[in-house]
Structure formats: C-alpha cells, structure tokens
PDB file of C-alpha atoms in Angstrom:
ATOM      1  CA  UNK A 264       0.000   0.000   0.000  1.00  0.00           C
ATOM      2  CA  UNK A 265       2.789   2.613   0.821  1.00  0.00           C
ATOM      3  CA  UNK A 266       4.531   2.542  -2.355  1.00  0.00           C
ATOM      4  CA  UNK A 267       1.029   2.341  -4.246  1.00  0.00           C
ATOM      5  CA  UNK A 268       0.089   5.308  -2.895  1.00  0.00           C
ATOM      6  CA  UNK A 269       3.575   6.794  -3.626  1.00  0.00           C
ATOM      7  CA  UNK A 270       3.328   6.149  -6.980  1.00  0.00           C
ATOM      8  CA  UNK A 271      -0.426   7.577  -7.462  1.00  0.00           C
ATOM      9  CA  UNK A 272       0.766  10.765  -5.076  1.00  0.00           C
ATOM     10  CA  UNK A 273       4.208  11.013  -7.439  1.00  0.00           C
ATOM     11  CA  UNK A 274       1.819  10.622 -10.733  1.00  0.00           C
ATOM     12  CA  UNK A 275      -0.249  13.364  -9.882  1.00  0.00           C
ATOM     13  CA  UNK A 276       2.460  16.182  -9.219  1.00  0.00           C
ATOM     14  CA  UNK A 277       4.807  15.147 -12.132  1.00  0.00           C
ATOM     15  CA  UNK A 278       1.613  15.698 -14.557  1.00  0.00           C
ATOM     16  CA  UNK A 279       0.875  19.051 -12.657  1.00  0.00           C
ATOM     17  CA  UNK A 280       4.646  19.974 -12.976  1.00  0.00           C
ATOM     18  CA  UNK A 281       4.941  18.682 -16.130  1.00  0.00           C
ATOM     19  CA  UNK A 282       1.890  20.920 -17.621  1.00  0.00           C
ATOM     20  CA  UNK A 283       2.718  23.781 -15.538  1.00  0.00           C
ATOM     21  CA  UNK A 284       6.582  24.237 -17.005  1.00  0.00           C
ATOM     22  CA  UNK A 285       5.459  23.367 -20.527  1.00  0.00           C
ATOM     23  CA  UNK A 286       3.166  26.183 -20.687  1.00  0.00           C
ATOM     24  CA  UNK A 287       6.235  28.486 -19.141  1.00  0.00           C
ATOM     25  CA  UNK A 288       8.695  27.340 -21.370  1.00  0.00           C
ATOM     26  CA  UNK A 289       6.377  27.955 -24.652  1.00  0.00           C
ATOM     27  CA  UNK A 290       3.098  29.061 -24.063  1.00  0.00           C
ATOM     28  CA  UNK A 291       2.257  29.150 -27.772  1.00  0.00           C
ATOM     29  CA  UNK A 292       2.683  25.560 -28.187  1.00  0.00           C
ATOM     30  CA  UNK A 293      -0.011  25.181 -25.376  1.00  0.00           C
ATOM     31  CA  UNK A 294       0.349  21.184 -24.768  1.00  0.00           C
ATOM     32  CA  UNK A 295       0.741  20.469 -28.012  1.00  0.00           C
ATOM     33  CA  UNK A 296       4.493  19.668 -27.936  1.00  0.00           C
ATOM     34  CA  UNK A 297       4.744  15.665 -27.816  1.00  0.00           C
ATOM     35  CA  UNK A 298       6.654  14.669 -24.964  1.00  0.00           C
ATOM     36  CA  UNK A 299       8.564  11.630 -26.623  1.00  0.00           C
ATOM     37  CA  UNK A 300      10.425  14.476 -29.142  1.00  0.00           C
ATOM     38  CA  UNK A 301      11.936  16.070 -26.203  1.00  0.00           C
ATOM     39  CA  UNK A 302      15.818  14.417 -25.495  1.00  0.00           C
ATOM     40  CA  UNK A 303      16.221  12.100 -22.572  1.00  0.00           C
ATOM     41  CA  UNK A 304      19.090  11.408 -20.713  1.00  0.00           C
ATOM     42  CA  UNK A 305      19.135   8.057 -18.574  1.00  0.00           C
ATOM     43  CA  UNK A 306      21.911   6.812 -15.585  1.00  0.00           C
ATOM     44  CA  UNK A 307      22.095   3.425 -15.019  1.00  0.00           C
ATOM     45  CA  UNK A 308      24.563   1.602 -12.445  1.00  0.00           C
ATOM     46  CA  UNK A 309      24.627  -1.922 -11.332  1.00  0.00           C
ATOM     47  CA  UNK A 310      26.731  -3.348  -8.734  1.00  0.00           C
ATOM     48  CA  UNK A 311      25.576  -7.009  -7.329  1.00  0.00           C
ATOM     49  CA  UNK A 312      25.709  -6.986  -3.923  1.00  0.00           C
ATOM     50  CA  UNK A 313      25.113  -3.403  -3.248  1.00  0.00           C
ATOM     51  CA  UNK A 314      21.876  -1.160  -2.194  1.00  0.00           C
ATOM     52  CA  UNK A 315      20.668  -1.318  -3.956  1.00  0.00           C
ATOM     53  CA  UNK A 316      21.624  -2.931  -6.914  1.00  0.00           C
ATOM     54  CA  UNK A 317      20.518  -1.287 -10.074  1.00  0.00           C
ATOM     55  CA  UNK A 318      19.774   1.629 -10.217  1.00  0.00           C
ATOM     56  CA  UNK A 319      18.248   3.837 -13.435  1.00  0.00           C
ATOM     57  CA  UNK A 320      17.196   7.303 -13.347  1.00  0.00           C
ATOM     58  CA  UNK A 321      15.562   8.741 -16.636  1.00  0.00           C
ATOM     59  CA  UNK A 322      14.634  12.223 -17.378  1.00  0.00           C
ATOM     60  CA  UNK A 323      13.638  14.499 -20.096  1.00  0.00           C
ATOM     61  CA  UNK A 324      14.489  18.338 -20.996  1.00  0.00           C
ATOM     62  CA  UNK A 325      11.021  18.981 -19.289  1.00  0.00           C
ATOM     63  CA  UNK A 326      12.550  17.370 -15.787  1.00  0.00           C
ATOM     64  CA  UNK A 327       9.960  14.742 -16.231  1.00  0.00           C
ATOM     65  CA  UNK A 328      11.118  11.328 -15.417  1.00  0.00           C
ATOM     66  CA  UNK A 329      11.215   7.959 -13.890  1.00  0.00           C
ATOM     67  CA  UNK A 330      13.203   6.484 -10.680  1.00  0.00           C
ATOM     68  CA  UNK A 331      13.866   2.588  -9.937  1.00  0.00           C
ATOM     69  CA  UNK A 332      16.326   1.248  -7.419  1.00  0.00           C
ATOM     70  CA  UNK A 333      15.784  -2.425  -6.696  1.00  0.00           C
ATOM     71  CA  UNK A 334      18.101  -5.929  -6.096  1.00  0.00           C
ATOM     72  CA  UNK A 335      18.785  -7.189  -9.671  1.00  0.00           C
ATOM     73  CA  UNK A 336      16.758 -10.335  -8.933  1.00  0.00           C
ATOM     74  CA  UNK A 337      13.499  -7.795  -8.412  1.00  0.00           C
ATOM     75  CA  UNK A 338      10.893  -6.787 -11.066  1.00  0.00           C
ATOM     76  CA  UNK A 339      11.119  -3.648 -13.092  1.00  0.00           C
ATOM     77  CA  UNK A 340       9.006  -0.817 -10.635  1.00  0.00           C
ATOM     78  CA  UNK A 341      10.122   2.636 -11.683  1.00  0.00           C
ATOM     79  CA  UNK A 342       8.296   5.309  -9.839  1.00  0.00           C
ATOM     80  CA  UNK A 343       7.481   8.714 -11.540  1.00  0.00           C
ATOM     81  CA  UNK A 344       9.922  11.904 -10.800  1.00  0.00           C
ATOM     82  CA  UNK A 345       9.995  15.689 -11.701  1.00  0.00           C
ATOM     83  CA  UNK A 346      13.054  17.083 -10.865  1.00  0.00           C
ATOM     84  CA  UNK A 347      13.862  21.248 -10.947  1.00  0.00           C
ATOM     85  CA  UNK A 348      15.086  23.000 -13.809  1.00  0.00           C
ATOM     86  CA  UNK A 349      18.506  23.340 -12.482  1.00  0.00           C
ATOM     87  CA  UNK A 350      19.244  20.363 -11.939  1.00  0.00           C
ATOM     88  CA  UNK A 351      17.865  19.538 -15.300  1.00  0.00           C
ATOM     89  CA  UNK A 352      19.991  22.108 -16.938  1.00  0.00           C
ATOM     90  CA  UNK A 353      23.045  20.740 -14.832  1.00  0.00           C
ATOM     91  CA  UNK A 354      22.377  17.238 -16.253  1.00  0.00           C
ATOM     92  CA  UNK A 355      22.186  18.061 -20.267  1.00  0.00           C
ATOM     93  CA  UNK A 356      24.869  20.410 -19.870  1.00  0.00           C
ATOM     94  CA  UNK A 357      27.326  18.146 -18.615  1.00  0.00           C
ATOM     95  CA  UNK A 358      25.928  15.724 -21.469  1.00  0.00           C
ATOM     96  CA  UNK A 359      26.580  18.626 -23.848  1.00  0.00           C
ATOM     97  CA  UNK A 360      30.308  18.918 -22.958  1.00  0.00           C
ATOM     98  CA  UNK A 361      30.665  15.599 -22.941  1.00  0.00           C
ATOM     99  CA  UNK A 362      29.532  15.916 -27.309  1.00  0.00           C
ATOM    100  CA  UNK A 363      26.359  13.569 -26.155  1.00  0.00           C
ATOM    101  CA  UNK A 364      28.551  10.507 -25.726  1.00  0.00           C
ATOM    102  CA  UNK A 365      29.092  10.179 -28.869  1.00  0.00           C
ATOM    103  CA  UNK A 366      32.382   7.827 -29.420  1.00  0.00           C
ATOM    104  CA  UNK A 367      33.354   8.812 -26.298  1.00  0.00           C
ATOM    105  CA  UNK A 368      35.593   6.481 -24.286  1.00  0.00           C
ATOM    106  CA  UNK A 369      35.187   7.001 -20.834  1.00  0.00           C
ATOM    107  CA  UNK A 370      36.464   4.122 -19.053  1.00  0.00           C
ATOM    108  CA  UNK A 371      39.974   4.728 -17.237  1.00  0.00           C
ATOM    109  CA  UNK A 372      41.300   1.284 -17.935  1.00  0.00           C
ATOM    110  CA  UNK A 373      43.233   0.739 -14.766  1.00  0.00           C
ATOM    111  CA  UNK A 374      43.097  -1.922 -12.602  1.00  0.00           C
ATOM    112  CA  UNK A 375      40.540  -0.803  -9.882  1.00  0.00           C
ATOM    113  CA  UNK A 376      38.539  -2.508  -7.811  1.00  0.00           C
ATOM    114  CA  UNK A 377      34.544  -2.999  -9.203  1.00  0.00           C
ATOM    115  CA  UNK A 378      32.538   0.350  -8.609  1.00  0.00           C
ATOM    116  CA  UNK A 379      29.247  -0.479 -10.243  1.00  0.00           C
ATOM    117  CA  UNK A 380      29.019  -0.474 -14.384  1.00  0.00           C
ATOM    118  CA  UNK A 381      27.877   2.291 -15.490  1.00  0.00           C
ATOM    119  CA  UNK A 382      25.906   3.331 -18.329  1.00  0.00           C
ATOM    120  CA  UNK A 383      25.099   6.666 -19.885  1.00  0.00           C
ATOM    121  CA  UNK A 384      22.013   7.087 -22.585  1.00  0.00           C
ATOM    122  CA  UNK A 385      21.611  10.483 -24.387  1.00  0.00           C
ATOM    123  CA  UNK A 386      18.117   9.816 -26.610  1.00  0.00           C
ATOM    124  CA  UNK A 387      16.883  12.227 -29.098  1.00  0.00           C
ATOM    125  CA  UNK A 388      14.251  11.249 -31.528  1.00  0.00           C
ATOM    126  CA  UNK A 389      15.576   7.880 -32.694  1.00  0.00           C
ATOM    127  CA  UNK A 390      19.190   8.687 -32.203  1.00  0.00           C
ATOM    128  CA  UNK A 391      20.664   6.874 -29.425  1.00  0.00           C
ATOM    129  CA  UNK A 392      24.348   7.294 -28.491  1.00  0.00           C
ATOM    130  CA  UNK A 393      25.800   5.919 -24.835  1.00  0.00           C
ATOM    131  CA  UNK A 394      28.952   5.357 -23.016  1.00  0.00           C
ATOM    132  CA  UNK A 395      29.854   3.220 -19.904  1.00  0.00           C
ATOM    133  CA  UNK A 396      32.431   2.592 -17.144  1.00  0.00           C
ATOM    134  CA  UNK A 397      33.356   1.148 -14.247  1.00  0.00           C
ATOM    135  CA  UNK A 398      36.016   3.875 -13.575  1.00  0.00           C
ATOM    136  CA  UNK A 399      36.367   7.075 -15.389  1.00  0.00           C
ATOM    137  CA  UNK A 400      39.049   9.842 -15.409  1.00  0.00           C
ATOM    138  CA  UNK A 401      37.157  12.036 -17.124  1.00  0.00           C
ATOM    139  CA  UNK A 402      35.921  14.955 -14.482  1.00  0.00           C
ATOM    140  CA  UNK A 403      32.595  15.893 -16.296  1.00  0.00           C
ATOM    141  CA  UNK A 404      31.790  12.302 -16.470  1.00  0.00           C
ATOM    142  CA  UNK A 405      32.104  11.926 -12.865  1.00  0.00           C
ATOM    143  CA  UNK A 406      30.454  15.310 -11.937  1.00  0.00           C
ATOM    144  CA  UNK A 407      27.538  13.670 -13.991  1.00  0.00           C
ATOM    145  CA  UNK A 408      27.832  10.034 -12.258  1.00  0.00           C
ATOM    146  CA  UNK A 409      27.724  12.177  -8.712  1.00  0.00           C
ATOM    147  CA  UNK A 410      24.525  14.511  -9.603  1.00  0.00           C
ATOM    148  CA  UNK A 411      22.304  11.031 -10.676  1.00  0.00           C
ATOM    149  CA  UNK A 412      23.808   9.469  -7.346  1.00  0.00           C
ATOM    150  CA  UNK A 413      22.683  12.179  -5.542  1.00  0.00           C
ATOM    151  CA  UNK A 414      19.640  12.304  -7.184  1.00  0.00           C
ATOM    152  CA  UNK A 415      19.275   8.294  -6.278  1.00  0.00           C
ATOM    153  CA  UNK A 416      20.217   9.542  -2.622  1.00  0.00           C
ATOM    154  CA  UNK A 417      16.973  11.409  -2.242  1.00  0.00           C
ATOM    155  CA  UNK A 418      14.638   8.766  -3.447  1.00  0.00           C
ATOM    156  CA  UNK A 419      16.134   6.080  -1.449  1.00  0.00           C
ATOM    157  CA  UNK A 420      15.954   8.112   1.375  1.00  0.00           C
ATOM    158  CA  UNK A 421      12.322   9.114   0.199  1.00  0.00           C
ATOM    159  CA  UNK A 422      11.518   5.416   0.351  1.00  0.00           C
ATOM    160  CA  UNK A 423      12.954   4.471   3.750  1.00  0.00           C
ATOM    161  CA  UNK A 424      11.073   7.706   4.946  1.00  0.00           C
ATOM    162  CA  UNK A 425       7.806   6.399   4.092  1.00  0.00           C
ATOM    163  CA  UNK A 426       8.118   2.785   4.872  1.00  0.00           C
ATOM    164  CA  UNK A 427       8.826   4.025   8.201  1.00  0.00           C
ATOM    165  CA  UNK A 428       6.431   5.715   8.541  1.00  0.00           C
ATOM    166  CA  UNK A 429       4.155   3.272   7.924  1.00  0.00           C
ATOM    167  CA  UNK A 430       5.854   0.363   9.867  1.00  0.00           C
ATOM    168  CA  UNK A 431       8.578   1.730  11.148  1.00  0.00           C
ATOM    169  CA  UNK A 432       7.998   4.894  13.563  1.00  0.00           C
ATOM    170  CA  UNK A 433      10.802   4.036  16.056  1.00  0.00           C
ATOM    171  CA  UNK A 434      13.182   4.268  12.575  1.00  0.00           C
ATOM    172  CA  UNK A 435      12.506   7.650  11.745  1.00  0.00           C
ATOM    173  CA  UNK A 436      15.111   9.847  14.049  1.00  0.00           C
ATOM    174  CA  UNK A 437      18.039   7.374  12.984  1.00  0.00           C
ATOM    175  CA  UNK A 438      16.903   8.072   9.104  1.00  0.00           C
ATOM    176  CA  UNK A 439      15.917  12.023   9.808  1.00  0.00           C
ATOM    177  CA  UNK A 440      19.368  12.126  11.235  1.00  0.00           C
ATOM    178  CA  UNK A 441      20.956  10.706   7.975  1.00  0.00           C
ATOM    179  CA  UNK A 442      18.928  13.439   6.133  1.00  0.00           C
ATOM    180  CA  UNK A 443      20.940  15.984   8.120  1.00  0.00           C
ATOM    181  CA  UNK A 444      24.492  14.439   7.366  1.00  0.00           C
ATOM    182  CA  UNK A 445      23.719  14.018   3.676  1.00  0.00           C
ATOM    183  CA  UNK A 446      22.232  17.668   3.403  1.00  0.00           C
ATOM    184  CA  UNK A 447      25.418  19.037   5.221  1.00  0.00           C
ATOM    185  CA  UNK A 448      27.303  17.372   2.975  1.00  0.00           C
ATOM    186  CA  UNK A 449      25.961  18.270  -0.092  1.00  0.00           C
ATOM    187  CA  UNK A 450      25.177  15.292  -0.790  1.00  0.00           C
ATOM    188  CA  UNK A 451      21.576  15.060  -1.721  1.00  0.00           C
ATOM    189  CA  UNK A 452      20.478  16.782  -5.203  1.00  0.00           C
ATOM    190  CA  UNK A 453      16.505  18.344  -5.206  1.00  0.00           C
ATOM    191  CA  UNK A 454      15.925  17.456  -1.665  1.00  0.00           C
ATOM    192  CA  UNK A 455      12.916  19.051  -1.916  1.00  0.00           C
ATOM    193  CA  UNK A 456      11.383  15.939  -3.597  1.00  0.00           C
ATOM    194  CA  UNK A 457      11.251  14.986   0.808  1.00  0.00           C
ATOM    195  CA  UNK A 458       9.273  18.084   1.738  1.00  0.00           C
ATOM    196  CA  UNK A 459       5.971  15.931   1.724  1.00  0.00           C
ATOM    197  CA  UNK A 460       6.716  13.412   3.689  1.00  0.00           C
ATOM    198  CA  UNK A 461       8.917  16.121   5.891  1.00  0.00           C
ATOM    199  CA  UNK A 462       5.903  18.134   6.448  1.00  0.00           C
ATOM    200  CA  UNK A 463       3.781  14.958   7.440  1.00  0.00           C
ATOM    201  CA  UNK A 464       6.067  13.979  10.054  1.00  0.00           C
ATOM    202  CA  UNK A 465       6.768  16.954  11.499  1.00  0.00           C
ATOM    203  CA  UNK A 466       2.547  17.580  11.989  1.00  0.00           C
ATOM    204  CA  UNK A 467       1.918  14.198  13.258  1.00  0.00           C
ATOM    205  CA  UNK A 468       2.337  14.001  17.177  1.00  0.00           C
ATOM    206  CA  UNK A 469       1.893  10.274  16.307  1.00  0.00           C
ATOM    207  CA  UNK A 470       5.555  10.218  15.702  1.00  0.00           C
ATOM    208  CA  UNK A 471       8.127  10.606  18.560  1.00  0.00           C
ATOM    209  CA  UNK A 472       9.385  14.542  19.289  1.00  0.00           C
ATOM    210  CA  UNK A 473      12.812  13.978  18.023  1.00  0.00           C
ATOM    211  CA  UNK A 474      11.558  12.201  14.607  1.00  0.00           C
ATOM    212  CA  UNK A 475       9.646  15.670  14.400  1.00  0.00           C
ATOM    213  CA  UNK A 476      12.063  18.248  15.402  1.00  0.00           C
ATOM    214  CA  UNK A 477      14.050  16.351  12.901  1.00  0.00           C
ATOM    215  CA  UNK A 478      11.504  16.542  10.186  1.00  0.00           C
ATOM    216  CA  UNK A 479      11.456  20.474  10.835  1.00  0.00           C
ATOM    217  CA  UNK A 480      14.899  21.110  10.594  1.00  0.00           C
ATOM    218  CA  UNK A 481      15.354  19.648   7.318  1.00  0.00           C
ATOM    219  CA  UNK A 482      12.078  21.480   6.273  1.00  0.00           C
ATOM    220  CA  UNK A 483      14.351  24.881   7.050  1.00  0.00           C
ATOM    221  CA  UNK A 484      17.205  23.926   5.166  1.00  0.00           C
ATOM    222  CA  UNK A 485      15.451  23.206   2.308  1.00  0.00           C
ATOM    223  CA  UNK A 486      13.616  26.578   2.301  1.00  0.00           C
ATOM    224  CA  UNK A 487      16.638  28.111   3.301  1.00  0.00           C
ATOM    225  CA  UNK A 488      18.675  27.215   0.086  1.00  0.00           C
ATOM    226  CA  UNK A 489      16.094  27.602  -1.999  1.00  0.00           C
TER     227      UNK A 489
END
C-alpha cells in the first residue's frame, strides 16, 4: 500500500509539474508539444551486492522522469519523478560537454577494484548514443555520475522515509538524522522531492518529538537554500 500510494501521489504532481513548465517554457505551443520528441538522458549503475543494486534514473528536458532502485533479482518498478530545472539544466549540460557521448571512451582502464558499471544514454528522436564505465578519469563524467547518485540519494531516502512511517515509527530519528548528514554534505540533489513526507512527520504528534524536530529542521534547510 505505501509505495502504491507513492506512486499515485508522485503521478499526480509530475503531470501538474509537467503541464505547468510546458506552458512556461512555450506558451504558444499550449500542450501540443509531444513529450517523446523532447531528449532524454538516462543513468544506469549496477553493482551485485550493493543497495541497492541497479539503479536507473531517466529524465527528459522537461525534468519529467522515472526512478527505480531495486536488487537485480526484483521486477522492473520505476516510480514517476519531476526534478527542478537546475538540476535539469546541470544534467544536459554536462551531457553537452561531454559531445552527447558520442564515441566517447570514458572508461579509465586501470586496474581498480569494481565500482558499479555504469551506463550513460543520451536519446533524441531515434538517435541513441551511450557510453559506460566502471572507472572514469574524465571529471565531467564523474560530476555527472555524482549529480544522478545524488539524485538516487533522495529517493532512497524518500523510500525508507515512508516505509517508516508506515511500519517503522521508532526508525525515523536514525533516518531524519541521515537526512541531516547528507544535506550538510551536499550530498543530496533536489531534496525538496522529501518536503511531503517532511511536512507529514513533522505535523503528526503520532511520531516521537525527536523524529519531528528532525523533520522540521530539514524542512528549514530546504527553504533556506532555496
């Protein structure tokens, strides 16, 4: 039930988002602009034995996408996400410099221990061009990697909020706290993509005090760097 109804609550505000920055970017095309013509960029890594295992973000110019981290022995679930147009212009920029890996060759070739394969996917109509690595040299490329992995960050973290709250209440300060140490770090890209389930928490005296002073904190320094 909890990730049914995060997928129907995640559905509803990517179409909203979606329609809303269509309209802003080109109001005279007023919806009529097919979504499958605008590029998409996709991140996939897969490391057995890690958590998870696979992991493949996809997103279009729009910031319209799909999520799905899972245990390569799991079906395909990819959950709906709309990420901001910074982040978005962050993404396809760094694909831009990197000439849309087109015959790129990424992959350091030294002896280093397995870091998860790595795969990116520039789309574009039907041309397709990718590149992958285990290791990479190349500083764009791993500026890229980081910004999906931080992006993952956020939805993983997204998913152990709400499971705890659901089934897990005791689990929420030891998560919230994580929150904190991966927003100080910088490690977390669009953490507003929490603020629901932040704001839930923190208004629910069902939840123990600390899980909601928690909740509030990282509800500041959200609004505080945005």
């Amino acid at each position: 039930m909890a990730k049914c109804s995060r997928v129907l609550w995640r559905c509803i505000l990517v179409a909203t988002l979606t329609v809303a920055a269509s309209g802003l970017e080109n109001p005279a095309l007023e919806g009529s602009q097919e979504t499958s013509t605008l590029s998409k960029l996709t991140y996939t890594k897969t490391l057995k034995g890690s958590v998870p295992e696979y992991i493949c973000i996809s997103v279009n110019a729009s910031g319209a996408g799909t999520y799905e981290g899972r245990k390569l022995d799991e079906p395909p679930n990819p959950l709906p996400i709309q990420l901001s147009p910074a982040v978005v212009a962050r993404l396809f920029a760094l694909t831009q410099d990197l000439g849309y890996f087109r015959g790129n060759d990424l992959e350091s070739h030294k002896k280093v221990a397995n870091m998860g394969q790595k795969v990116f996917t520039y789309q574009q109509g039907n041309e397709i061009s990718r590149a992958e690595f285990n290791y990479t040299l190349n500083r764009q490329a791993q500026e890229l990697s980081e910004l999906f992995e931080k992006i993952a960050s956020v939805e993983q973290h997204l998913t152990t909020l709400e499971f705890s709250m659901k089934y897990d209440p005791l689990g929420l300060p030891a998560e919230l706290r994580q929150i904190q140490i991966d927003l100080a770090n910088g490690a977390l890209a669009d953490p507003q993509l929490l603020v629901p389930s932040l704001e839930k928490i923190s208004r629910n005296s069902r939840y123990m005090h600390l899980a909601q002073s928690r909740a509030q904190d990282i509800l500041q320094r959200i609004q505080a760097n945005n």
